[in-house]
Short mmCIF file of C-alpha atoms in Angstrom, two decimals:
data_model
loop_
_atom_site.label_atom_id
_atom_site.label_comp_id
_atom_site.label_asym_id
_atom_site.label_seq_id
_atom_site.Cartn_x
_atom_site.Cartn_y
_atom_site.Cartn_z
CA MET A 1 -19.50 -22.49 18.52
CA ALA A 2 -18.93 -21.51 14.91
CA THR A 3 -22.62 -21.97 14.12
CA ASP A 4 -23.40 -19.21 16.66
CA GLU A 5 -21.74 -16.75 14.28
CA VAL A 6 -24.63 -17.23 11.84
CA LEU A 7 -28.05 -17.32 13.50
CA VAL A 8 -31.16 -18.52 11.69
CA LYS A 9 -34.73 -17.78 12.78
CA ASP A 10 -37.42 -19.82 11.05
CA CYS A 11 -40.46 -17.59 10.56
CA GLY A 12 -42.50 -19.91 8.38
CA PRO A 13 -42.20 -18.80 4.76
CA THR A 14 -39.47 -16.30 5.75
CA ALA A 15 -36.01 -17.09 7.12
CA VAL A 16 -34.19 -14.37 9.06
CA VAL A 17 -30.40 -14.77 9.13
CA THR A 18 -28.16 -12.77 11.47
CA LEU A 19 -24.41 -12.32 11.09
CA ASN A 20 -23.37 -12.61 14.72
CA ARG A 21 -19.83 -11.34 15.27
CA PRO A 22 -20.64 -7.84 16.55
CA ARG A 23 -17.26 -7.38 18.28
CA ALA A 24 -15.61 -7.95 14.87
CA LEU A 25 -18.21 -5.77 13.10
CA ASN A 26 -19.71 -9.01 11.75
CA SER A 27 -16.74 -9.57 9.44
CA LEU A 28 -16.95 -12.86 7.56
CA ASN A 29 -14.63 -15.71 8.46
CA THR A 30 -14.39 -19.04 6.67
CA ASN A 31 -16.93 -20.76 8.93
CA MET A 32 -19.51 -18.03 8.32
CA VAL A 33 -19.01 -18.09 4.55
CA GLU A 34 -19.37 -21.88 4.48
CA ARG A 35 -22.46 -21.77 6.70
CA LEU A 36 -24.16 -19.12 4.55
CA PHE A 37 -23.34 -21.01 1.36
CA ASP A 38 -24.78 -24.25 2.73
CA LEU A 39 -27.95 -22.50 3.91
CA TYR A 40 -28.53 -20.63 0.66
CA LYS A 41 -27.75 -23.69 -1.45
CA ALA A 42 -30.33 -25.76 0.45
CA TRP A 43 -32.94 -23.00 0.36
CA ASP A 44 -32.38 -22.40 -3.35
CA ALA A 45 -33.32 -26.02 -4.05
CA SER A 46 -36.38 -25.97 -1.77
CA GLU A 47 -39.77 -24.25 -1.85
CA SER A 48 -39.24 -23.06 1.71
CA PRO A 49 -38.34 -20.49 2.78
CA ARG A 50 -39.85 -18.22 0.17
CA LEU A 51 -37.94 -15.14 1.38
CA VAL A 52 -34.56 -14.62 3.08
CA VAL A 53 -33.76 -11.61 5.26
CA LEU A 54 -30.10 -10.99 6.18
CA LYS A 55 -28.98 -8.58 8.91
CA GLY A 56 -26.07 -7.93 11.25
CA ALA A 57 -25.94 -8.16 15.04
CA GLY A 58 -25.11 -5.14 17.18
CA GLU A 59 -25.43 -1.41 16.70
CA LYS A 60 -22.39 -0.67 14.53
CA ALA A 61 -22.28 -2.83 11.44
CA PHE A 62 -24.11 -4.95 8.94
CA CYS A 63 -20.81 -6.49 7.85
CA ALA A 64 -17.43 -4.77 7.70
CA GLY A 65 -15.91 -7.20 5.20
CA GLY A 66 -13.97 -10.43 5.10
CA ASP A 67 -11.58 -11.51 7.84
CA VAL A 68 -8.44 -10.52 5.92
CA ARG A 69 -6.24 -10.76 9.02
CA GLN A 70 -6.85 -14.49 9.09
CA VAL A 71 -6.02 -14.72 5.38
CA VAL A 72 -2.72 -12.89 5.93
CA ASP A 73 -1.95 -15.12 8.93
CA ASP A 74 -2.34 -18.08 6.57
CA ILE A 75 -0.04 -16.43 4.02
CA ASN A 76 2.61 -15.63 6.63
CA SER A 77 2.53 -19.21 7.95
CA GLY A 78 3.25 -20.53 4.46
CA ASN A 79 -0.33 -21.59 3.73
CA SER A 80 -1.27 -19.23 0.91
CA ALA A 81 -3.51 -21.93 -0.59
CA GLU A 82 -5.84 -21.63 2.41
CA GLY A 83 -6.01 -17.87 1.87
CA SER A 84 -7.01 -18.23 -1.77
CA ARG A 85 -9.57 -20.89 -0.79
CA PHE A 86 -11.26 -18.33 1.46
CA PHE A 87 -11.67 -15.94 -1.46
CA GLY A 88 -12.96 -18.74 -3.67
CA LYS A 89 -15.60 -19.70 -1.11
CA GLU A 90 -16.61 -16.07 -0.67
CA TYR A 91 -16.99 -15.48 -4.41
CA ARG A 92 -19.04 -18.67 -4.81
CA LEU A 93 -21.37 -17.35 -2.10
CA ASN A 94 -21.65 -13.98 -3.89
CA PHE A 95 -22.54 -15.73 -7.13
CA LEU A 96 -25.06 -18.06 -5.48
CA LEU A 97 -26.80 -15.01 -4.01
CA SER A 98 -27.03 -13.43 -7.48
CA GLN A 99 -28.72 -16.57 -8.80
CA LEU A 100 -31.01 -17.21 -5.82
CA SER A 101 -34.45 -18.34 -6.92
CA LYS A 102 -36.25 -16.31 -4.23
CA PRO A 103 -36.19 -12.74 -2.95
CA HIS A 104 -33.35 -11.73 -0.62
CA VAL A 105 -33.52 -8.63 1.59
CA ALA A 106 -30.32 -7.33 3.20
CA PHE A 107 -30.51 -4.72 5.96
CA MET A 108 -27.36 -2.65 5.26
CA ASP A 109 -27.60 -0.94 8.65
CA GLY A 110 -24.25 0.47 9.79
CA VAL A 111 -20.83 -0.33 8.33
CA THR A 112 -21.14 -2.18 5.00
CA MET A 113 -17.78 -2.67 3.34
CA GLY A 114 -15.96 -5.22 1.21
CA GLY A 115 -17.40 -8.65 1.91
CA GLY A 116 -20.45 -6.99 3.47
CA ALA A 117 -21.22 -5.54 0.06
CA GLY A 118 -20.81 -9.02 -1.40
CA VAL A 119 -23.57 -10.53 0.74
CA SER A 120 -25.97 -7.65 0.10
CA ILE A 121 -25.50 -6.05 -3.32
CA HIS A 122 -25.85 -9.31 -5.24
CA GLY A 123 -29.29 -9.88 -3.72
CA ALA A 124 -32.60 -8.56 -5.00
CA PHE A 125 -33.28 -5.97 -2.27
CA ARG A 126 -30.70 -3.87 -0.41
CA VAL A 127 -32.10 -1.68 2.36
CA ALA A 128 -29.87 1.21 3.46
CA THR A 129 -30.54 3.36 6.52
CA GLU A 130 -29.31 6.74 7.72
CA ARG A 131 -26.57 4.78 9.55
CA THR A 132 -25.27 2.96 6.47
CA LEU A 133 -21.58 3.55 5.79
CA PHE A 134 -20.50 2.00 2.49
CA ALA A 135 -16.97 1.84 1.08
CA MET A 136 -14.64 -0.38 -0.90
CA PRO A 137 -11.34 0.44 0.88
CA GLU A 138 -9.23 -2.43 -0.46
CA LEU A 139 -6.44 -0.32 -1.96
CA ALA A 140 -5.52 0.81 1.56
CA ILE A 141 -4.65 -2.80 2.47
CA GLY A 142 -2.89 -3.59 -0.79
CA LEU A 143 -5.74 -5.66 -2.19
CA PHE A 144 -8.23 -4.77 -4.96
CA PRO A 145 -12.01 -4.22 -4.96
CA ASP A 146 -13.36 -7.76 -5.15
CA ILE A 147 -16.59 -9.68 -4.35
CA GLY A 148 -17.88 -8.80 -7.83
CA SER A 149 -16.89 -5.13 -7.69
CA SER A 150 -15.60 -5.29 -11.24
CA TYR A 151 -19.22 -6.01 -12.20
CA PHE A 152 -21.34 -3.77 -9.99
CA LEU A 153 -19.02 -0.78 -9.59
CA SER A 154 -18.47 -0.59 -13.34
CA ARG A 155 -22.25 -0.32 -13.80
CA LEU A 156 -22.82 2.66 -11.51
CA PRO A 157 -23.58 6.01 -13.18
CA GLY A 158 -20.72 7.34 -15.29
CA GLN A 159 -17.30 6.86 -13.70
CA LEU A 160 -18.64 6.85 -10.13
CA GLY A 161 -17.64 3.23 -9.55
CA LEU A 162 -14.04 3.80 -10.60
CA TYR A 163 -13.90 6.87 -8.36
CA LEU A 164 -15.12 4.81 -5.39
CA ALA A 165 -12.73 1.96 -6.19
CA LEU A 166 -9.62 4.13 -6.47
CA THR A 167 -10.30 6.54 -3.59
CA GLY A 168 -12.17 4.32 -1.11
CA THR A 169 -14.60 7.23 -0.65
CA ARG A 170 -17.31 6.54 1.91
CA LEU A 171 -20.98 6.90 1.06
CA ARG A 172 -23.58 7.38 3.79
CA GLY A 173 -27.31 6.88 4.08
CA ALA A 174 -29.23 8.25 1.12
CA GLU A 175 -26.02 8.44 -0.93
CA VAL A 176 -25.87 4.63 -0.99
CA ARG A 177 -29.35 4.38 -2.46
CA ASP A 178 -28.97 7.31 -4.85
CA ALA A 179 -25.73 5.85 -6.22
CA GLY A 180 -27.63 2.66 -7.07
CA LEU A 181 -25.96 0.43 -4.48
CA ALA A 182 -29.08 0.09 -2.33
CA THR A 183 -32.63 -0.31 -3.59
CA HIS A 184 -34.42 1.32 -0.64
CA LEU A 185 -33.76 3.73 2.24
CA VAL A 186 -35.47 3.16 5.58
CA ARG A 187 -34.98 4.71 9.00
CA SER A 188 -32.87 2.40 11.16
CA GLU A 189 -35.28 2.41 14.09
CA ARG A 190 -38.02 1.04 11.81
CA LEU A 191 -36.11 -2.07 10.69
CA PRO A 192 -37.75 -4.30 13.33
CA GLU A 193 -41.11 -3.12 12.00
CA VAL A 194 -40.00 -3.83 8.43
CA GLU A 195 -38.86 -7.31 9.42
CA GLU A 196 -42.17 -8.01 11.14
CA ALA A 197 -44.07 -6.82 8.08
CA LEU A 198 -41.99 -9.03 5.77
CA VAL A 199 -42.68 -12.05 7.97
CA GLY A 200 -46.34 -11.05 7.91
CA LEU A 201 -46.46 -11.49 4.13
CA GLY A 202 -46.71 -15.23 4.71
CA GLU A 203 -46.76 -17.21 1.48
CA ASP A 204 -46.73 -13.95 -0.51
CA ALA A 205 -43.17 -13.33 0.74
CA GLY A 206 -41.91 -15.11 -2.36
CA ASP A 207 -43.44 -12.48 -4.65
CA PRO A 208 -40.78 -9.82 -5.43
CA ALA A 209 -43.46 -7.27 -6.29
CA ARG A 210 -45.09 -7.70 -2.86
CA VAL A 211 -41.72 -7.37 -1.12
CA ASP A 212 -40.85 -4.25 -3.12
CA GLY A 213 -44.23 -2.70 -2.42
CA LEU A 214 -43.87 -3.35 1.29
CA LEU A 215 -40.38 -1.81 1.42
CA LYS A 216 -41.63 1.26 -0.44
CA ARG A 217 -44.19 1.84 2.33
CA PHE A 218 -41.27 2.50 4.69
CA GLU A 219 -39.17 4.46 2.18
CA LEU A 220 -37.54 7.72 3.25
CA GLY A 221 -38.01 10.45 0.66
CA GLU A 222 -34.81 12.37 1.35
CA ARG A 223 -32.30 12.72 -1.47
CA SER A 224 -28.55 13.20 -1.49
CA ASP A 225 -26.16 15.10 -3.74
CA VAL A 226 -23.99 12.04 -4.44
CA LEU A 227 -24.33 12.57 -8.21
CA GLY A 228 -23.85 16.33 -7.98
CA ARG A 229 -20.22 16.16 -9.10
CA LEU A 230 -20.72 13.38 -11.62
CA GLY A 231 -19.61 15.67 -14.44
CA ASP A 232 -16.26 16.24 -12.72
CA VAL A 233 -15.97 12.55 -11.84
CA ASN A 234 -16.60 11.57 -15.45
CA ASP A 235 -14.14 14.11 -16.79
CA VAL A 236 -11.31 13.06 -14.47
CA PHE A 237 -11.87 9.32 -14.13
CA GLY A 238 -12.84 8.78 -17.74
CA ARG A 239 -9.24 9.17 -18.90
CA GLU A 240 -7.53 6.40 -20.85
CA THR A 241 -4.86 5.56 -18.26
CA LEU A 242 -4.50 5.77 -14.50
CA VAL A 243 -1.52 8.12 -14.88
CA GLU A 244 -3.74 10.45 -16.93
CA VAL A 245 -6.35 10.34 -14.14
CA LEU A 246 -3.69 11.45 -11.66
CA GLY A 247 -2.61 14.22 -14.02
CA ALA A 248 -6.18 15.49 -14.33
CA LEU A 249 -6.57 15.52 -10.54
CA GLN A 250 -3.22 17.27 -10.11
CA ALA A 251 -4.25 19.97 -12.57
CA ARG A 252 -7.36 20.70 -10.50
CA ALA A 253 -5.87 20.17 -7.05
CA GLU A 254 -4.72 23.71 -6.27
CA ALA A 255 -8.17 25.22 -6.75
CA ASP A 256 -10.43 22.24 -5.95
CA GLU A 257 -10.59 20.55 -2.55
CA TRP A 258 -12.43 17.56 -4.02
CA ALA A 259 -9.57 16.92 -6.45
CA ARG A 260 -6.96 17.34 -3.69
CA GLU A 261 -8.72 14.82 -1.47
CA ALA A 262 -9.20 12.31 -4.29
CA LEU A 263 -5.56 12.59 -5.32
CA ALA A 264 -4.34 12.14 -1.75
CA ALA A 265 -6.61 9.12 -1.23
CA ILE A 266 -5.31 7.38 -4.35
CA ARG A 267 -1.70 8.16 -3.39
CA ARG A 268 -2.20 6.63 0.08
CA GLY A 269 -3.13 3.22 -1.28
CA SER A 270 -0.98 0.58 -2.95
CA PRO A 271 0.23 1.81 -6.36
CA PHE A 272 0.10 -1.72 -7.75
CA SER A 273 -3.45 -2.25 -6.45
CA ALA A 274 -4.53 1.05 -8.01
CA HIS A 275 -3.43 -0.18 -11.43
CA VAL A 276 -5.20 -3.51 -10.89
CA ALA A 277 -8.43 -1.77 -9.81
CA PHE A 278 -8.33 0.53 -12.84
CA GLU A 279 -7.89 -2.41 -15.21
CA GLU A 280 -10.40 -4.76 -13.55
CA LEU A 281 -13.23 -2.22 -13.77
CA ARG A 282 -12.46 -1.52 -17.41
CA ARG A 283 -12.60 -5.23 -18.16
CA GLY A 284 -15.56 -5.90 -15.89
CA SER A 285 -17.78 -3.38 -17.66
CA ARG A 286 -17.89 -5.78 -20.63
CA MET A 287 -18.22 -9.05 -18.70
CA ARG A 288 -20.92 -11.13 -17.03
CA LEU A 289 -20.87 -11.47 -13.25
CA SER A 290 -19.57 -15.05 -13.48
CA GLU A 291 -16.68 -13.87 -15.64
CA CYS A 292 -15.94 -10.98 -13.28
CA LEU A 293 -15.77 -13.28 -10.27
CA GLU A 294 -13.54 -15.73 -12.14
CA MET A 295 -11.22 -12.83 -13.02
CA GLU A 296 -11.21 -11.62 -9.43
CA TYR A 297 -10.46 -15.11 -8.16
CA ALA A 298 -7.40 -15.28 -10.44
CA LEU A 299 -6.32 -11.93 -8.99
CA ALA A 300 -6.96 -13.04 -5.41
CA LYS A 301 -5.00 -16.24 -5.93
CA ARG A 302 -2.00 -14.29 -7.19
CA PHE A 303 -2.24 -11.70 -4.44
CA THR A 304 -2.20 -14.45 -1.80
CA GLU A 305 0.77 -16.03 -3.56
CA GLY A 306 2.84 -12.88 -3.11
CA TYR A 307 2.04 -10.60 -6.04
CA GLY A 308 1.30 -7.04 -5.02
CA ASP A 309 1.15 -5.58 -1.51
CA PHE A 310 -1.64 -7.46 0.27
CA ALA A 311 0.27 -8.88 3.25
CA GLU A 312 2.15 -5.62 3.79
CA GLY A 313 -1.00 -3.52 3.58
CA VAL A 314 -2.85 -5.63 6.16
CA ARG A 315 0.20 -5.55 8.44
CA ALA A 316 0.44 -1.77 8.32
CA LEU A 317 -3.26 -0.98 8.69
CA LEU A 318 -4.74 -3.84 10.74
CA ILE A 319 -1.97 -5.72 12.57
CA ASP A 320 0.86 -3.36 13.59
CA LYS A 321 -1.35 -0.34 12.84
CA ASP A 322 1.64 1.88 12.08
CA ASN A 323 -0.02 3.16 8.87
CA ASN A 324 3.39 3.02 7.24
CA ALA A 325 3.10 0.43 4.50
CA LYS A 326 6.22 -0.16 2.44
CA TRP A 327 4.64 -0.62 -0.99
CA ARG A 328 6.57 -2.63 -3.54
CA HIS A 329 6.45 0.30 -5.96
CA PRO A 330 6.71 3.77 -4.37
CA ARG A 331 4.55 5.56 -6.93
CA ILE A 332 1.79 4.71 -9.37
CA GLU A 333 4.04 5.98 -12.15
CA ASP A 334 6.65 3.33 -11.21
CA VAL A 335 4.49 0.23 -11.72
CA PRO A 336 5.57 -1.77 -14.82
CA PRO A 337 2.58 -2.54 -17.09
CA GLU A 338 3.80 -6.12 -17.61
CA GLU A 339 3.43 -6.82 -13.88
CA VAL A 340 -0.19 -5.70 -14.02
CA ARG A 341 -0.89 -7.78 -17.12
CA ALA A 342 0.63 -10.85 -15.46
CA VAL A 343 -1.90 -11.00 -12.61
CA PHE A 344 -4.79 -10.90 -15.09
CA GLU A 345 -3.72 -14.09 -16.86
CA PRO A 346 -6.66 -16.57 -16.63
CA LEU A 347 -6.30 -19.61 -14.41
CA GLY A 348 -6.30 -23.07 -15.93
CA PRO A 349 -9.65 -24.92 -16.24
CA GLY A 350 -8.93 -27.04 -13.17
CA GLU A 351 -8.22 -23.99 -11.01
CA GLN A 352 -11.28 -21.89 -11.87
CA LEU A 353 -14.46 -21.63 -9.80
CA GLY A 354 -16.64 -22.97 -12.62
CA LEU A 355 -19.37 -20.32 -12.28
CA ARG A 356 -22.16 -20.26 -14.86
CA GLU A 357 -25.33 -18.14 -14.96
CA ARG A 358 -28.56 -20.12 -14.86
CA GLU A 359 -31.17 -19.61 -17.54
CA GLY A 360 -34.41 -18.05 -16.35
CA VAL A 361 -32.93 -16.52 -13.20
CA PRO A 362 -32.55 -12.72 -13.31
CA LEU A 363 -29.12 -11.40 -12.41
CA ARG A 364 -29.85 -9.84 -9.03
CA SER A 365 -26.86 -7.53 -8.95
CA ALA A 366 -27.67 -5.84 -12.27
CA MET A 367 -27.62 -2.14 -11.49
#
């Protein structure tokens, strides 16, 4: 049954929700997104539960993303509208989480990518472990970093967010917390103990300060060097255009392995998507989360309607697995600026998601 893909355990003042598709790395399909939205909407309007804990089933993943294969199946069967509806439902869920009137704790244990970031980062508390593997690898499938990435990636230190968006670089364990994507770092084997302690807060579970204090009791003190190259990241990725970024990487590539790897990673992805990612983060740095998600929905709608390389990227990486995508434009330098501008045109009022921040509710995903 579809409801078995989202399990709910009522622990009095605390609700524990489990994403239950371990064989698919708990990737989110339409039924799961709808179920989570309905649960969170009802809980947001009620006094109970006072705290929500979200985790993933199995040993490998919290949530590896959205079920993009199903979206591409819809596109290939001539039902692109269903594909764009999936993205709209997902973004509404992300926004609802950011506005939730009670604490939300996500256990980012294992693979946390794409849509998995969307159901964790927009909540108040994000608990990474030594097994956390975070990335936004959308350019490899011809998409763009979505689920509010234009908001939260653009607010990471310096140009780190743009670096992650363009290269799909993976962060692990303490790196996820030190980059500002997670709020706490806990050893994976202690998560059952953390969950039990959160449930044990009883009525105090609704107090963010009590939740934060409890999580800090389990905090690992180890630090990473994720910001160690921030000066280089800022210098290279702070350029005015994407082509200038590539030029800066190329100039360093012969003597610097980091630059070589970053350049190769960007070149592997969709050239069109790289331009879109560069532009969306620049715009998103000046926008509210609601505006970012509306912008991303306009992009998603156009990508499902045939703009860009989405269907081809998913085919090459996830369906045929030949890793030989035929991108619409062979090189980043070949992408016409007017094509990029076209996908950023706002949707009409009747097509938008209609997201609005609520007064008096802190924006949970503020970095």
